[in-house]
JSON list of C-alpha atoms in Angstrom, two decimals:
[
{"chain": "A", "resi": 18, "resn": "MET", "atom": "CA", "xyz": [3.56, 28.54, 31.01]},
{"chain": "A", "resi": 19, "resn": "SER", "atom": "CA", "xyz": [2.60, 28.59, 27.34]},
{"chain": "A", "resi": 20, "resn": "ASP", "atom": "CA", "xyz": [0.89, 31.35, 25.41]},
{"chain": "A", "resi": 21, "resn": "GLN", "atom": "CA", "xyz": [-2.30, 29.58, 24.42]},
{"chain": "A", "resi": 22, "resn": "LYS", "atom": "CA", "xyz": [-3.53, 32.53, 22.35]},
{"chain": "A", "resi": 23, "resn": "ALA", "atom": "CA", "xyz": [-0.28, 32.47, 20.35]},
{"chain": "A", "resi": 24, "resn": "MET", "atom": "CA", "xyz": [-0.75, 28.72, 19.79]},
{"chain": "A", "resi": 25, "resn": "LEU", "atom": "CA", "xyz": [-4.31, 29.27, 18.55]},
{"chain": "A", "resi": 26, "resn": "ARG", "atom": "CA", "xyz": [-3.16, 32.06, 16.21]},
{"chain": "A", "resi": 27, "resn": "MET", "atom": "CA", "xyz": [-0.39, 29.84, 14.82]},
{"chain": "A", "resi": 28, "resn": "TRP", "atom": "CA", "xyz": [-2.76, 26.89, 14.32]},
{"chain": "A", "resi": 29, "resn": "ALA", "atom": "CA", "xyz": [-5.18, 29.19, 12.46]},
{"chain": "A", "resi": 30, "resn": "ALA", "atom": "CA", "xyz": [-2.32, 30.50, 10.28]},
{"chain": "A", "resi": 31, "resn": "HIS", "atom": "CA", "xyz": [-1.14, 26.93, 9.68]},
{"chain": "A", "resi": 32, "resn": "THR", "atom": "CA", "xyz": [-4.53, 25.64, 8.52]},
{"chain": "A", "resi": 33, "resn": "ALA", "atom": "CA", "xyz": [-5.16, 28.77, 6.42]},
{"chain": "A", "resi": 34, "resn": "ALA", "atom": "CA", "xyz": [-1.84, 28.19, 4.64]},
{"chain": "A", "resi": 35, "resn": "GLU", "atom": "CA", "xyz": [-2.74, 24.53, 4.06]},
{"chain": "A", "resi": 36, "resn": "PHE", "atom": "CA", "xyz": [-6.34, 24.95, 2.88]},
{"chain": "A", "resi": 37, "resn": "VAL", "atom": "CA", "xyz": [-7.01, 28.59, 1.92]},
{"chain": "A", "resi": 38, "resn": "THR", "atom": "CA", "xyz": [-3.87, 30.04, 0.35]},
{"chain": "A", "resi": 39, "resn": "ARG", "atom": "CA", "xyz": [-2.44, 26.55, -0.38]},
{"chain": "A", "resi": 40, "resn": "ASP", "atom": "CA", "xyz": [1.07, 27.81, 0.28]},
{"chain": "A", "resi": 41, "resn": "VAL", "atom": "CA", "xyz": [3.66, 25.22, 1.34]},
{"chain": "A", "resi": 42, "resn": "ASP", "atom": "CA", "xyz": [6.24, 27.85, 2.36]},
{"chain": "A", "resi": 43, "resn": "ALA", "atom": "CA", "xyz": [3.71, 29.68, 4.54]},
{"chain": "A", "resi": 44, "resn": "THR", "atom": "CA", "xyz": [2.67, 26.37, 6.10]},
{"chain": "A", "resi": 45, "resn": "MET", "atom": "CA", "xyz": [6.28, 25.50, 6.91]},
{"chain": "A", "resi": 46, "resn": "ARG", "atom": "CA", "xyz": [6.86, 28.94, 8.50]},
{"chain": "A", "resi": 47, "resn": "THR", "atom": "CA", "xyz": [4.31, 27.99, 11.17]},
{"chain": "A", "resi": 48, "resn": "MET", "atom": "CA", "xyz": [6.34, 24.91, 12.16]},
{"chain": "A", "resi": 49, "resn": "THR", "atom": "CA", "xyz": [9.48, 24.08, 14.13]},
{"chain": "A", "resi": 50, "resn": "ASP", "atom": "CA", "xyz": [12.74, 23.05, 12.45]},
{"chain": "A", "resi": 51, "resn": "ASN", "atom": "CA", "xyz": [12.00, 19.37, 13.12]},
{"chain": "A", "resi": 52, "resn": "PRO", "atom": "CA", "xyz": [8.24, 18.80, 12.80]},
{"chain": "A", "resi": 53, "resn": "THR", "atom": "CA", "xyz": [6.27, 15.59, 12.33]},
{"chain": "A", "resi": 54, "resn": "VAL", "atom": "CA", "xyz": [2.94, 15.07, 10.60]},
{"chain": "A", "resi": 55, "resn": "LEU", "atom": "CA", "xyz": [1.05, 11.79, 10.62]},
{"chain": "A", "resi": 56, "resn": "HIS", "atom": "CA", "xyz": [-2.39, 11.02, 9.20]},
{"chain": "A", "resi": 57, "resn": "VAL", "atom": "CA", "xyz": [-2.79, 7.83, 11.22]},
{"chain": "A", "resi": 58, "resn": "PRO", "atom": "CA", "xyz": [-5.53, 5.98, 9.23]},
{"chain": "A", "resi": 59, "resn": "THR", "atom": "CA", "xyz": [-3.55, 6.11, 5.98]},
{"chain": "A", "resi": 60, "resn": "GLY", "atom": "CA", "xyz": [0.03, 6.36, 7.24]},
{"chain": "A", "resi": 61, "resn": "MET", "atom": "CA", "xyz": [0.59, 9.52, 5.19]},
{"chain": "A", "resi": 62, "resn": "GLY", "atom": "CA", "xyz": [2.84, 12.27, 6.56]},
{"chain": "A", "resi": 63, "resn": "GLY", "atom": "CA", "xyz": [6.44, 13.29, 7.05]},
{"chain": "A", "resi": 64, "resn": "VAL", "atom": "CA", "xyz": [9.20, 13.50, 9.64]},
{"chain": "A", "resi": 65, "resn": "GLY", "atom": "CA", "xyz": [11.70, 16.34, 9.92]},
{"chain": "A", "resi": 66, "resn": "PHE", "atom": "CA", "xyz": [11.59, 19.64, 8.07]},
{"chain": "A", "resi": 67, "resn": "ASP", "atom": "CA", "xyz": [12.40, 18.17, 4.65]},
{"chain": "A", "resi": 68, "resn": "GLY", "atom": "CA", "xyz": [10.12, 15.17, 5.11]},
{"chain": "A", "resi": 69, "resn": "VAL", "atom": "CA", "xyz": [7.14, 17.29, 6.17]},
{"chain": "A", "resi": 70, "resn": "ARG", "atom": "CA", "xyz": [7.79, 19.81, 3.40]},
{"chain": "A", "resi": 71, "resn": "ASP", "atom": "CA", "xyz": [7.95, 16.99, 0.84]},
{"chain": "A", "resi": 72, "resn": "PHE", "atom": "CA", "xyz": [4.70, 15.51, 2.17]},
{"chain": "A", "resi": 73, "resn": "TYR", "atom": "CA", "xyz": [2.93, 18.87, 1.98]},
{"chain": "A", "resi": 74, "resn": "GLN", "atom": "CA", "xyz": [4.25, 19.64, -1.48]},
{"chain": "A", "resi": 75, "resn": "GLN", "atom": "CA", "xyz": [3.70, 16.22, -3.01]},
{"chain": "A", "resi": 76, "resn": "TRP", "atom": "CA", "xyz": [0.64, 14.82, -1.24]},
{"chain": "A", "resi": 77, "resn": "PHE", "atom": "CA", "xyz": [-1.31, 17.45, 0.70]},
{"chain": "A", "resi": 78, "resn": "VAL", "atom": "CA", "xyz": [-1.26, 21.20, 0.02]},
{"chain": "A", "resi": 79, "resn": "GLY", "atom": "CA", "xyz": [-3.24, 21.90, -3.14]},
{"chain": "A", "resi": 80, "resn": "ARG", "atom": "CA", "xyz": [-4.36, 18.25, -3.36]},
{"chain": "A", "resi": 81, "resn": "ASN", "atom": "CA", "xyz": [-7.81, 18.80, -1.86]},
{"chain": "A", "resi": 82, "resn": "PRO", "atom": "CA", "xyz": [-11.19, 19.25, -3.57]},
{"chain": "A", "resi": 83, "resn": "ALA", "atom": "CA", "xyz": [-12.32, 22.81, -4.19]},
{"chain": "A", "resi": 84, "resn": "ASP", "atom": "CA", "xyz": [-15.40, 22.25, -2.00]},
{"chain": "A", "resi": 85, "resn": "LEU", "atom": "CA", "xyz": [-13.46, 20.96, 1.03]},
{"chain": "A", "resi": 86, "resn": "SER", "atom": "CA", "xyz": [-14.98, 22.42, 4.18]},
{"chain": "A", "resi": 87, "resn": "ILE", "atom": "CA", "xyz": [-13.55, 22.20, 7.69]},
{"chain": "A", "resi": 88, "resn": "VAL", "atom": "CA", "xyz": [-15.66, 23.20, 10.65]},
{"chain": "A", "resi": 89, "resn": "SER", "atom": "CA", "xyz": [-14.05, 23.17, 14.07]},
{"chain": "A", "resi": 90, "resn": "MET", "atom": "CA", "xyz": [-16.53, 21.68, 16.52]},
{"chain": "A", "resi": 91, "resn": "SER", "atom": "CA", "xyz": [-14.43, 22.00, 19.66]},
{"chain": "A", "resi": 92, "resn": "GLN", "atom": "CA", "xyz": [-10.88, 22.78, 20.71]},
{"chain": "A", "resi": 93, "resn": "THR", "atom": "CA", "xyz": [-9.16, 21.75, 23.91]},
{"chain": "A", "resi": 94, "resn": "ILE", "atom": "CA", "xyz": [-6.01, 23.72, 24.65]},
{"chain": "A", "resi": 95, "resn": "GLY", "atom": "CA", "xyz": [-3.24, 22.56, 26.95]},
{"chain": "A", "resi": 96, "resn": "ASP", "atom": "CA", "xyz": [0.15, 23.97, 27.84]},
{"chain": "A", "resi": 97, "resn": "ALA", "atom": "CA", "xyz": [1.79, 22.58, 24.70]},
{"chain": "A", "resi": 98, "resn": "SER", "atom": "CA", "xyz": [-1.02, 21.16, 22.56]},
{"chain": "A", "resi": 99, "resn": "ILE", "atom": "CA", "xyz": [-4.37, 21.73, 20.93]},
{"chain": "A", "resi": 100, "resn": "VAL", "atom": "CA", "xyz": [-6.89, 18.97, 20.31]},
{"chain": "A", "resi": 101, "resn": "ASP", "atom": "CA", "xyz": [-9.17, 20.09, 17.49]},
{"chain": "A", "resi": 102, "resn": "GLU", "atom": "CA", "xyz": [-12.39, 18.18, 16.77]},
{"chain": "A", "resi": 103, "resn": "MET", "atom": "CA", "xyz": [-13.49, 19.02, 13.24]},
{"chain": "A", "resi": 104, "resn": "LEU", "atom": "CA", "xyz": [-16.12, 18.02, 10.71]},
{"chain": "A", "resi": 105, "resn": "ILE", "atom": "CA", "xyz": [-14.62, 17.71, 7.24]},
{"chain": "A", "resi": 106, "resn": "THR", "atom": "CA", "xyz": [-16.85, 17.62, 4.17]},
{"chain": "A", "resi": 107, "resn": "PHE", "atom": "CA", "xyz": [-15.79, 17.24, 0.54]},
{"chain": "A", "resi": 108, "resn": "THR", "atom": "CA", "xyz": [-16.73, 15.78, -2.82]},
{"chain": "A", "resi": 109, "resn": "HIS", "atom": "CA", "xyz": [-14.28, 13.11, -3.91]},
{"chain": "A", "resi": 110, "resn": "ASP", "atom": "CA", "xyz": [-13.85, 14.65, -7.35]},
{"chain": "A", "resi": 111, "resn": "ILE", "atom": "CA", "xyz": [-10.03, 14.53, -7.44]},
{"chain": "A", "resi": 112, "resn": "GLU", "atom": "CA", "xyz": [-7.50, 12.07, -6.06]},
{"chain": "A", "resi": 113, "resn": "ILE", "atom": "CA", "xyz": [-6.84, 13.01, -2.43]},
{"chain": "A", "resi": 114, "resn": "PRO", "atom": "CA", "xyz": [-3.64, 11.15, -1.49]},
{"chain": "A", "resi": 115, "resn": "TRP", "atom": "CA", "xyz": [-3.66, 11.85, 2.25]},
{"chain": "A", "resi": 116, "resn": "ILE", "atom": "CA", "xyz": [-7.15, 10.43, 2.88]},
{"chain": "A", "resi": 117, "resn": "LEU", "atom": "CA", "xyz": [-7.79, 8.14, -0.10]},
{"chain": "A", "resi": 118, "resn": "PRO", "atom": "CA", "xyz": [-4.33, 7.29, -1.47]},
{"chain": "A", "resi": 119, "resn": "ALA", "atom": "CA", "xyz": [-4.33, 5.76, -4.96]},
{"chain": "A", "resi": 120, "resn": "VAL", "atom": "CA", "xyz": [-8.15, 5.92, -5.18]},
{"chain": "A", "resi": 121, "resn": "ALA", "atom": "CA", "xyz": [-9.54, 7.44, -8.37]},
{"chain": "A", "resi": 122, "resn": "PRO", "atom": "CA", "xyz": [-12.24, 10.09, -7.87]},
{"chain": "A", "resi": 123, "resn": "THR", "atom": "CA", "xyz": [-15.69, 8.63, -7.20]},
{"chain": "A", "resi": 124, "resn": "GLY", "atom": "CA", "xyz": [-17.72, 11.84, -7.28]},
{"chain": "A", "resi": 125, "resn": "LYS", "atom": "CA", "xyz": [-19.22, 10.93, -3.89]},
{"chain": "A", "resi": 126, "resn": "GLN", "atom": "CA", "xyz": [-19.78, 13.30, -0.96]},
{"chain": "A", "resi": 127, "resn": "VAL", "atom": "CA", "xyz": [-17.84, 12.57, 2.25]},
{"chain": "A", "resi": 128, "resn": "ARG", "atom": "CA", "xyz": [-18.58, 13.92, 5.76]},
{"chain": "A", "resi": 129, "resn": "ILE", "atom": "CA", "xyz": [-16.35, 12.75, 8.59]},
{"chain": "A", "resi": 130, "resn": "PRO", "atom": "CA", "xyz": [-15.44, 13.81, 12.09]},
{"chain": "A", "resi": 131, "resn": "VAL", "atom": "CA", "xyz": [-11.68, 14.30, 12.39]},
{"chain": "A", "resi": 132, "resn": "ILE", "atom": "CA", "xyz": [-9.51, 14.75, 15.47]},
{"chain": "A", "resi": 133, "resn": "GLY", "atom": "CA", "xyz": [-6.23, 16.64, 15.22]},
{"chain": "A", "resi": 134, "resn": "ILE", "atom": "CA", "xyz": [-3.74, 16.51, 18.06]},
{"chain": "A", "resi": 135, "resn": "VAL", "atom": "CA", "xyz": [-1.32, 19.37, 17.50]},
{"chain": "A", "resi": 136, "resn": "GLY", "atom": "CA", "xyz": [1.86, 19.66, 19.55]},
{"chain": "A", "resi": 137, "resn": "PHE", "atom": "CA", "xyz": [3.71, 22.94, 19.98]},
{"chain": "A", "resi": 138, "resn": "GLU", "atom": "CA", "xyz": [7.16, 24.14, 20.91]},
{"chain": "A", "resi": 139, "resn": "GLY", "atom": "CA", "xyz": [6.54, 27.69, 22.03]},
{"chain": "A", "resi": 140, "resn": "ALA", "atom": "CA", "xyz": [4.02, 28.98, 19.51]},
{"chain": "A", "resi": 141, "resn": "ASP", "atom": "CA", "xyz": [5.33, 26.86, 16.60]},
{"chain": "A", "resi": 142, "resn": "VAL", "atom": "CA", "xyz": [3.64, 23.67, 15.41]},
{"chain": "A", "resi": 143, "resn": "ALA", "atom": "CA", "xyz": [5.91, 20.74, 16.29]},
{"chain": "A", "resi": 144, "resn": "SER", "atom": "CA", "xyz": [3.64, 17.80, 15.49]},
{"chain": "A", "resi": 145, "resn": "GLU", "atom": "CA", "xyz": [0.29, 16.82, 14.07]},
{"chain": "A", "resi": 146, "resn": "ARG", "atom": "CA", "xyz": [-1.43, 13.48, 14.56]},
{"chain": "A", "resi": 147, "resn": "ILE", "atom": "CA", "xyz": [-4.69, 13.36, 12.65]},
{"chain": "A", "resi": 148, "resn": "TYR", "atom": "CA", "xyz": [-7.32, 10.64, 13.20]},
{"chain": "A", "resi": 149, "resn": "TRP", "atom": "CA", "xyz": [-10.61, 9.76, 11.49]},
{"chain": "A", "resi": 150, "resn": "ASP", "atom": "CA", "xyz": [-12.70, 6.66, 10.84]},
{"chain": "A", "resi": 151, "resn": "GLN", "atom": "CA", "xyz": [-11.34, 5.31, 7.56]},
{"chain": "A", "resi": 152, "resn": "ALA", "atom": "CA", "xyz": [-14.21, 2.80, 7.31]},
{"chain": "A", "resi": 153, "resn": "ALA", "atom": "CA", "xyz": [-16.61, 5.78, 7.19]},
{"chain": "A", "resi": 154, "resn": "VAL", "atom": "CA", "xyz": [-14.60, 7.33, 4.35]},
{"chain": "A", "resi": 155, "resn": "LEU", "atom": "CA", "xyz": [-14.45, 4.05, 2.41]},
{"chain": "A", "resi": 156, "resn": "ALA", "atom": "CA", "xyz": [-18.18, 3.42, 2.89]},
{"chain": "A", "resi": 157, "resn": "GLN", "atom": "CA", "xyz": [-19.12, 6.90, 1.76]},
{"chain": "A", "resi": 158, "resn": "VAL", "atom": "CA", "xyz": [-17.12, 6.60, -1.48]},
{"chain": "A", "resi": 159, "resn": "GLY", "atom": "CA", "xyz": [-18.50, 3.10, -2.15]},
{"chain": "A", "resi": 160, "resn": "LEU", "atom": "CA", "xyz": [-15.36, 1.09, -1.37]},
{"chain": "A", "resi": 161, "resn": "LEU", "atom": "CA", "xyz": [-16.62, -0.74, 1.72]},
{"chain": "A", "resi": 162, "resn": "ASP", "atom": "CA", "xyz": [-18.66, -3.90, 1.19]},
{"chain": "A", "resi": 163, "resn": "SER", "atom": "CA", "xyz": [-22.30, -2.81, 0.96]},
{"chain": "A", "resi": 164, "resn": "ALA", "atom": "CA", "xyz": [-23.47, -5.53, 3.39]},
{"chain": "A", "resi": 165, "resn": "ALA", "atom": "CA", "xyz": [-21.04, -4.22, 6.01]},
{"chain": "A", "resi": 166, "resn": "ALA", "atom": "CA", "xyz": [-22.08, -0.63, 5.36]},
{"chain": "A", "resi": 167, "resn": "GLU", "atom": "CA", "xyz": [-25.77, -1.55, 5.76]},
{"chain": "A", "resi": 168, "resn": "ARG", "atom": "CA", "xyz": [-25.03, -3.30, 9.06]},
{"chain": "A", "resi": 169, "resn": "LEU", "atom": "CA", "xyz": [-23.14, -0.22, 10.25]},
{"chain": "A", "resi": 170, "resn": "PRO", "atom": "CA", "xyz": [-25.42, 2.66, 9.16]},
{"chain": "A", "resi": 171, "resn": "PHE", "atom": "CA", "xyz": [-23.49, 5.20, 11.22]},
{"chain": "A", "resi": 172, "resn": "VAL", "atom": "CA", "xyz": [-20.45, 4.58, 9.02]},
{"chain": "A", "resi": 173, "resn": "THR", "atom": "CA", "xyz": [-22.14, 6.32, 6.10]},
{"chain": "A", "resi": 174, "resn": "ALA", "atom": "CA", "xyz": [-23.36, 9.27, 8.20]},
{"chain": "A", "resi": 175, "resn": "PRO", "atom": "CA", "xyz": [-21.08, 9.66, 11.24]},
{"chain": "A", "resi": 176, "resn": "ASP", "atom": "CA", "xyz": [-21.97, 13.31, 11.66]},
{"chain": "A", "resi": 177, "resn": "GLY", "atom": "CA", "xyz": [-25.49, 12.10, 12.55]},
{"chain": "A", "resi": 178, "resn": "LEU", "atom": "CA", "xyz": [-24.10, 10.79, 15.82]},
{"chain": "A", "resi": 179, "resn": "LEU", "atom": "CA", "xyz": [-22.68, 14.22, 16.55]},
{"chain": "A", "resi": 180, "resn": "ASP", "atom": "CA", "xyz": [-25.78, 16.27, 15.73]},
{"chain": "A", "resi": 181, "resn": "GLY", "atom": "CA", "xyz": [-28.22, 13.84, 17.38]},
{"chain": "A", "resi": 182, "resn": "SER", "atom": "CA", "xyz": [-30.08, 12.86, 14.20]},
{"chain": "A", "resi": 183, "resn": "LEU", "atom": "CA", "xyz": [-28.86, 9.24, 14.40]},
{"chain": "A", "resi": 184, "resn": "ALA", "atom": "CA", "xyz": [-29.85, 6.98, 17.29]},
{"chain": "A", "resi": 185, "resn": "LEU", "atom": "CA", "xyz": [-27.11, 5.79, 19.61]},
{"chain": "A", "resi": 186, "resn": "ASN", "atom": "CA", "xyz": [-26.41, 2.15, 20.52]},
{"chain": "A", "resi": 187, "resn": "GLN", "atom": "CA", "xyz": [-27.61, 0.74, 17.17]},
{"chain": "A", "resi": 188, "resn": "LEU", "atom": "CA", "xyz": [-25.17, -2.16, 17.09]},
{"chain": "A", "resi": 189, "resn": "ALA", "atom": "CA", "xyz": [-26.02, -3.35, 20.59]},
{"chain": "A", "resi": 190, "resn": "GLN", "atom": "CA", "xyz": [-29.76, -2.94, 19.96]},
{"chain": "A", "resi": 191, "resn": "ALA", "atom": "CA", "xyz": [-29.57, -4.91, 16.71]},
{"chain": "A", "resi": 192, "resn": "ARG", "atom": "CA", "xyz": [-27.72, -7.74, 18.45]},
{"chain": "A", "resi": 193, "resn": "ARG", "atom": "CA", "xyz": [-30.15, -7.78, 21.38]},
{"chain": "A", "resi": 194, "resn": "THR", "atom": "CA", "xyz": [-33.24, -7.98, 19.16]},
{"chain": "A", "resi": 195, "resn": "SER", "atom": "CA", "xyz": [-31.79, -10.63, 16.85]},
{"chain": "A", "resi": 196, "resn": "GLN", "atom": "CA", "xyz": [-30.77, -13.13, 19.54]},
{"chain": "A", "resi": 197, "resn": "PRO", "atom": "CA", "xyz": [-32.85, -14.84, 22.21]},
{"chain": "A", "resi": 198, "resn": "GLU", "atom": "CA", "xyz": [-32.31, -13.68, 25.75]},
{"chain": "A", "resi": 199, "resn": "GLN", "atom": "CA", "xyz": [-29.89, -15.69, 27.81]},
{"chain": "A", "resi": 200, "resn": "GLY", "atom": "CA", "xyz": [-31.59, -18.23, 29.99]},
{"chain": "A", "resi": 201, "resn": "SER", "atom": "CA", "xyz": [-34.64, -18.47, 27.74]},
{"chain": "A", "resi": 202, "resn": "GLY", "atom": "CA", "xyz": [-35.37, -21.72, 26.10]},
{"chain": "A", "resi": 203, "resn": "ALA", "atom": "CA", "xyz": [-37.37, -24.84, 26.58]},
{"chain": "A", "resi": 204, "resn": "ALA", "atom": "CA", "xyz": [-37.78, -26.13, 30.11]},
{"chain": "A", "resi": 205, "resn": "SER", "atom": "CA", "xyz": [-36.56, -29.64, 30.84]}
]
């Protein structure tokens, strides 16, 4: 049986070291000797202690906008993992390699739901797999074709789906109203 409270405390210490104190050594002290980190949409991360440390030092810790905000919306805790649903907001005013690699600052505001699946060995962080909708990020910074972004309005405001301010089923509704019903047509 795991100590879920210890896992939560370690995850809080881990994210504080990443985003508040911006301390790579403190971040690594929250992890096992052989951790993995993967930001799935961009393929950024590291494997093993040295690989994760290099990723944090070179591409992540201290490489975030000053106004970056992370709000945890829900956490599901298992025997050896935490699934953290978060809303991340920032102004793209610096290069942010882990989420927009090799993209010069656009000055645009970004708001995206993010899911982190955090694995533990005991109370230490063993793995992180982080997911988000990269099309939403690209649309919000102006790098997604504007016609596609207009057709997919939720891409530019995905948090609207979460807070109820954006109608659900838009894509299906748009398709249904733009095409004739099946079976309709001229009689023979």
